[in-house]
CSV table of C-alpha atoms in Angstrom, one decimal:
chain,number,residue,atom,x,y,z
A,36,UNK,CA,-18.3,29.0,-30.4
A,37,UNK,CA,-16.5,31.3,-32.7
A,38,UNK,CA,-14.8,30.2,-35.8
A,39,UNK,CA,-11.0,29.6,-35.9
A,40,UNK,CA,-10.1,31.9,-38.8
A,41,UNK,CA,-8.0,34.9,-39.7
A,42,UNK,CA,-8.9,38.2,-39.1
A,43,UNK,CA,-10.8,39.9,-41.9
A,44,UNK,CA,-7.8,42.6,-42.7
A,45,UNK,CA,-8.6,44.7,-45.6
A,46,UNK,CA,-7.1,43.4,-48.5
A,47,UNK,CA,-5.9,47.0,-49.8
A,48,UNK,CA,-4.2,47.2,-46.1
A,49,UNK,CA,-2.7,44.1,-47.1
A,50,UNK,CA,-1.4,45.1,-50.7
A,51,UNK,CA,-0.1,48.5,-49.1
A,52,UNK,CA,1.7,46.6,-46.1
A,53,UNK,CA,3.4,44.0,-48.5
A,54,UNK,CA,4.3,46.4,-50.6
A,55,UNK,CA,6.7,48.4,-48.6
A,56,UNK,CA,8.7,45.0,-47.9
A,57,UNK,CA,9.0,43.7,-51.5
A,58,UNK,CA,12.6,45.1,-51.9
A,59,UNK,CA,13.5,43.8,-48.5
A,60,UNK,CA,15.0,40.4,-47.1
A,61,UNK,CA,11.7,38.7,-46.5
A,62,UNK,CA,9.8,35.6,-47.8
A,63,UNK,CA,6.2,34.5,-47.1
A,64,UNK,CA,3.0,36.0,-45.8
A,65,UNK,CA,1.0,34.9,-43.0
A,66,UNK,CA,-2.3,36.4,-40.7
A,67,UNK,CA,-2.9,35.6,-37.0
A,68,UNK,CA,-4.8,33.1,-36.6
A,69,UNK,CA,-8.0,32.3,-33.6
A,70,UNK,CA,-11.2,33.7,-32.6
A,71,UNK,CA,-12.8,36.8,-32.3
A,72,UNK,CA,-13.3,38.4,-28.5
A,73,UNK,CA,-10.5,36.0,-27.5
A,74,UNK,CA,-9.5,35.5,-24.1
A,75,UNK,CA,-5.8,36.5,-24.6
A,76,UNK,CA,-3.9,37.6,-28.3
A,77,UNK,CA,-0.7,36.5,-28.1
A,78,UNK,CA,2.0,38.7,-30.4
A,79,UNK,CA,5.0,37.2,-31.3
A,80,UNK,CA,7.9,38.3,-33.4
A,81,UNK,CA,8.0,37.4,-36.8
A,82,UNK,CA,7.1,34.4,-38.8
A,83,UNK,CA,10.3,31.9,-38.9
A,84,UNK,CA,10.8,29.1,-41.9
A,85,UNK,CA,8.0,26.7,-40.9
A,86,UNK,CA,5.6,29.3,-40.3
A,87,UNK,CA,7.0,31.0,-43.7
A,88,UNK,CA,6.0,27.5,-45.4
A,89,UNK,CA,2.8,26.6,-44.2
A,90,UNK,CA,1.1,30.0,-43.5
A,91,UNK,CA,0.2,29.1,-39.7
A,92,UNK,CA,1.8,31.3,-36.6
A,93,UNK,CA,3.9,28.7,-34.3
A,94,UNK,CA,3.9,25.6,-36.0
A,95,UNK,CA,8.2,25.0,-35.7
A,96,UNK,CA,9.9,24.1,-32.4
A,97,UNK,CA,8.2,27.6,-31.2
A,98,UNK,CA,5.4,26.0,-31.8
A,99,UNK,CA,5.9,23.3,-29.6
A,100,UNK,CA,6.8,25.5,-26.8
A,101,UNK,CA,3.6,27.8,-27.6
A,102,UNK,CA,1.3,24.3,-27.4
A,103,UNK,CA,3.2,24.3,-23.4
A,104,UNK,CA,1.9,27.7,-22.9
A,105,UNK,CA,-1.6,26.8,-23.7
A,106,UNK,CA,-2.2,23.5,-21.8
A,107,UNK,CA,-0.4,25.1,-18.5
A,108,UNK,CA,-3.1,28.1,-18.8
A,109,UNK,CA,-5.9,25.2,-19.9
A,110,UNK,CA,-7.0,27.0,-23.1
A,111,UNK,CA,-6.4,25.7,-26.5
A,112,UNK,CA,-6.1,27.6,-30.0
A,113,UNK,CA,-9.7,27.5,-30.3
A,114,UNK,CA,-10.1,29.8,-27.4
A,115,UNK,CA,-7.1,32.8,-28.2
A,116,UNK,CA,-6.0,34.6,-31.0
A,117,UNK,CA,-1.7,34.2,-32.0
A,118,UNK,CA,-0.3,36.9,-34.4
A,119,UNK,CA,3.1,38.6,-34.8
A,120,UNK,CA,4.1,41.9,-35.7
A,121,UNK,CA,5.7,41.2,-39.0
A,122,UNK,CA,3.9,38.8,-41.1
A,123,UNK,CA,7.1,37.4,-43.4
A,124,UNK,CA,9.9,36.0,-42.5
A,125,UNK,CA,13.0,38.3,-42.0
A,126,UNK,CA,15.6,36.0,-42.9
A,127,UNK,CA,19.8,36.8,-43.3
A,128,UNK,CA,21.9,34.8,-45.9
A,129,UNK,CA,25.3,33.5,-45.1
A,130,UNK,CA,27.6,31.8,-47.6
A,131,UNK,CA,29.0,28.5,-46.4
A,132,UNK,CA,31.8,26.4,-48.3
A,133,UNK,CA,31.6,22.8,-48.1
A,134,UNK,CA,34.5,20.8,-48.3
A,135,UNK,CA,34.2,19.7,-51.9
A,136,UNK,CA,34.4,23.4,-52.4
A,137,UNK,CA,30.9,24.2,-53.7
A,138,UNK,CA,29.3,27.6,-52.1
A,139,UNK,CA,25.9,26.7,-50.1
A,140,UNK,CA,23.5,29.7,-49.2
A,141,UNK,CA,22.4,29.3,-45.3
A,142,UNK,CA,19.3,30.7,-44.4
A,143,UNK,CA,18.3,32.0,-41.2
A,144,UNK,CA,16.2,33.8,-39.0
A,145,UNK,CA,16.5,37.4,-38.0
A,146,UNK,CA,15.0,40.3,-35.8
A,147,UNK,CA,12.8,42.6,-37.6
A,148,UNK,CA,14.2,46.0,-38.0
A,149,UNK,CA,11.8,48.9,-36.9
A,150,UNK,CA,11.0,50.3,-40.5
A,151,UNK,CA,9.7,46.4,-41.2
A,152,UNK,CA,7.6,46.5,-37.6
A,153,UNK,CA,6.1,50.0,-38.9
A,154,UNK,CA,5.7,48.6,-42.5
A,155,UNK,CA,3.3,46.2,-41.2
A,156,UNK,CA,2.1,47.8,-37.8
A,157,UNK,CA,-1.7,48.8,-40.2
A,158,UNK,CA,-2.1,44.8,-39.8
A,159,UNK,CA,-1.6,44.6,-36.4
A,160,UNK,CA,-4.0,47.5,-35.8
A,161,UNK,CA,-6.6,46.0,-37.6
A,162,UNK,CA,-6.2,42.5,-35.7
A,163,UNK,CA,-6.7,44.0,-32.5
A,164,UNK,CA,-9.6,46.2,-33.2
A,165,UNK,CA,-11.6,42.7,-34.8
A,166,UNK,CA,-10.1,40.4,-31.9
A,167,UNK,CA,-10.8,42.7,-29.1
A,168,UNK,CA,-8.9,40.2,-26.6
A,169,UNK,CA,-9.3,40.4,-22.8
A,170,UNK,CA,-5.8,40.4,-22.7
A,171,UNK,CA,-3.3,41.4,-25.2
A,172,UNK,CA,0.2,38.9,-24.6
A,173,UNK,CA,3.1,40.4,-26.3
A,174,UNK,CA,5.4,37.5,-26.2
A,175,UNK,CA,9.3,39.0,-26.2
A,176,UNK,CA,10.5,42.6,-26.7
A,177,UNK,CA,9.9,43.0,-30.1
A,178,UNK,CA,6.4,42.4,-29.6
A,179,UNK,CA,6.5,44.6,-26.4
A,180,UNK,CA,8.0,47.7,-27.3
A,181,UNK,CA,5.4,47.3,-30.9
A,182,UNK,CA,2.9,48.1,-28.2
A,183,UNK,CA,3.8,50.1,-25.6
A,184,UNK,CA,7.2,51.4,-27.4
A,185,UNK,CA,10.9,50.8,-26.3
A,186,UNK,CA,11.7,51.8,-22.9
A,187,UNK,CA,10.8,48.7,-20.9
A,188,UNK,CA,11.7,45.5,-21.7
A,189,UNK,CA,10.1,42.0,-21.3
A,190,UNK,CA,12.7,41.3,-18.6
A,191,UNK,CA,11.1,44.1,-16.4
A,192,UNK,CA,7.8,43.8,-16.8
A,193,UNK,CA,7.2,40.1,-17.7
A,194,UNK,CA,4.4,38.7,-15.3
A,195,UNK,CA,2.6,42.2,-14.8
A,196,UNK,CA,-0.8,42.7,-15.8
A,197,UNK,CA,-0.6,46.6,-17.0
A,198,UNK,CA,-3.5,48.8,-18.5
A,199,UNK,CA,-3.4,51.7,-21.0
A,200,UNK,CA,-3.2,52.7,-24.6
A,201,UNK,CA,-1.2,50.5,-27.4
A,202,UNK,CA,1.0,52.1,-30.2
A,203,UNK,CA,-0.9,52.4,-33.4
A,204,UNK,CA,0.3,53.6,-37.3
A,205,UNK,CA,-0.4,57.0,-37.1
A,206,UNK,CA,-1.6,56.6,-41.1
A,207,UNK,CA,-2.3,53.3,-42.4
A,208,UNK,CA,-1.3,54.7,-45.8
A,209,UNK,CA,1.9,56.4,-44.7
A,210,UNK,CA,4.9,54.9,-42.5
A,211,UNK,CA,6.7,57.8,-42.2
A,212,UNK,CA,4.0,59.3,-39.4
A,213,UNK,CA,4.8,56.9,-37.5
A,214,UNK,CA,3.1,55.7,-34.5
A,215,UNK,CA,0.3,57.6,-32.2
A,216,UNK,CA,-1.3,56.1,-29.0
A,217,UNK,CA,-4.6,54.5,-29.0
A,218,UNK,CA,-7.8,55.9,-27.8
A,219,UNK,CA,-8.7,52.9,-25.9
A,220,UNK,CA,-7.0,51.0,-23.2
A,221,UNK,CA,-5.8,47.5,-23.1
A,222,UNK,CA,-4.8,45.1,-20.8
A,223,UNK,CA,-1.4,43.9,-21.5
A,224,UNK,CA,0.2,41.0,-20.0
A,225,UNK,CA,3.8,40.2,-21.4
A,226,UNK,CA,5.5,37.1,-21.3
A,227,UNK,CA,8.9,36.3,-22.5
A,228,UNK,CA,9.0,34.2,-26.2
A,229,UNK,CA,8.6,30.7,-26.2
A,230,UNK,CA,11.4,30.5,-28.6
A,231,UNK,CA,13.5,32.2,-25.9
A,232,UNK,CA,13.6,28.9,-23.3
A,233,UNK,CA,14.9,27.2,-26.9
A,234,UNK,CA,18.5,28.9,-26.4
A,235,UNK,CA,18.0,29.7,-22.3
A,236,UNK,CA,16.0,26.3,-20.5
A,237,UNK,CA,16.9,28.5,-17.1
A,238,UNK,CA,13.7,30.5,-17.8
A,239,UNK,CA,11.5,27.8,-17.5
A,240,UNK,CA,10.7,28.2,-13.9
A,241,UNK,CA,10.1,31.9,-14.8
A,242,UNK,CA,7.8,31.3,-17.6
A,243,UNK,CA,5.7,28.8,-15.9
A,244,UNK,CA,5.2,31.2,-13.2
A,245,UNK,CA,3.9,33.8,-15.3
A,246,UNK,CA,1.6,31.7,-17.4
A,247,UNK,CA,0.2,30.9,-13.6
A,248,UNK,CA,-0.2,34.6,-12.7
A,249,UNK,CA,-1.7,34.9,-15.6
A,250,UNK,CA,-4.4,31.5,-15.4
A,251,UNK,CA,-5.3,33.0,-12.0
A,252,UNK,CA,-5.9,36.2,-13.4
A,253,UNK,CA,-8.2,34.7,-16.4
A,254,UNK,CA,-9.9,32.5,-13.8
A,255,UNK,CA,-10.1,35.5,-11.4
């Protein structure tokens, strides 16, 4: 069995990609982690404050929800690769004043901007050329349109197995090429966050038929 680990990203990649978010409203640093010629590579969003703190992708209350998605599709961590396409934590401050009068700083979670998805799309490229999943499960738009860019959305397409090529930084050394289409094709099977049933328990009944499809598909 192959070894739960990170992928083995060049750590000049690494120092190049981290670099370009220094100045920005970020904290932590994390890798996917799973196993190499995984049966599915989930990509998520971005790292939130657990994650931020321990290092590990969907350890919070996502993480709970991601466990759910695992045991209905009868596969464990062991067996998949989870990553994200920004590896820290965008985070937004908001000044709060308590009724003694003293000014707290709330932290929160954000959505990536696109310059911080580029910044780190070398990362991403490098995952998926060592994982080289059956299935590659971007898990809510941001993942999505990292892939196969932004003119579908995870509402439209969620529980469709497509094929074709995956957005890729143009030059790993340069964010301002921007993003060329893969050579090779993919299978890509999106799915809708697990954070999202969090805020929307209505999709519940969606998701669990999609992690279904998608069993019979693995099994198939």
């Amino acid at each position: 069995m192959n070894e739960v680990q990170s992928a083995p990203v060049d750590p000049a990649i690494i120092a190049i990609c981290r670099a370009r978010l220094v100045h920005q409203p970020v904290e932590g640093f994390l890798l996917g982690r799973g196993v190499r010629f995984a049966k599915i590579m989930f990509i998520g969003e971005a790292p939130g404050a657990h994650e931020a703190l321990e290092g590990k992708p969907f350890v919070g209350q996502a993480g709970q929800e991601m466990n759910e998605y695992l045991e209905r599709l009868k596969l464990t961590r062991d067996q998949v690769y989870i990553t994200s396409t920004v590896r820290s934590r965008p985070y937004k401050d908001k000044v709060l004043v308590r009724p003694s009068g003293e000014n707290v700083i709330s932290r929160s979670n954000r959505t990536p901007t696109k310059a911080e998805i580029l910044a780190h799309a070398p990362l991403l490229d490098e995952e998926i050329r060592w994982v080289r999943p059956v299935i590659l499960a971007p898990m809510g738009n941001t993942a999505l349109h990292r892939l196969i860019g932004s003119h579908e959305t995870v509402t439209s397409l969620h529980g469709k197995l497509m094929e074709g090529p995956v957005q890729q930084a143009a030059d790993p050394e340069n964010p301002g090429a921007g993003y060329v289409f893969s050579p090779e094709t993919y299978k890509i099977f999106p799915l809708f966050h697990p954070a999202a049933v969090l805020y929307n328990r209505k999709l519940s009944t969606l998701i669990e038929d999609d992690l279904d499809i998608l069993a019979r598909i693995l099994g198939g």
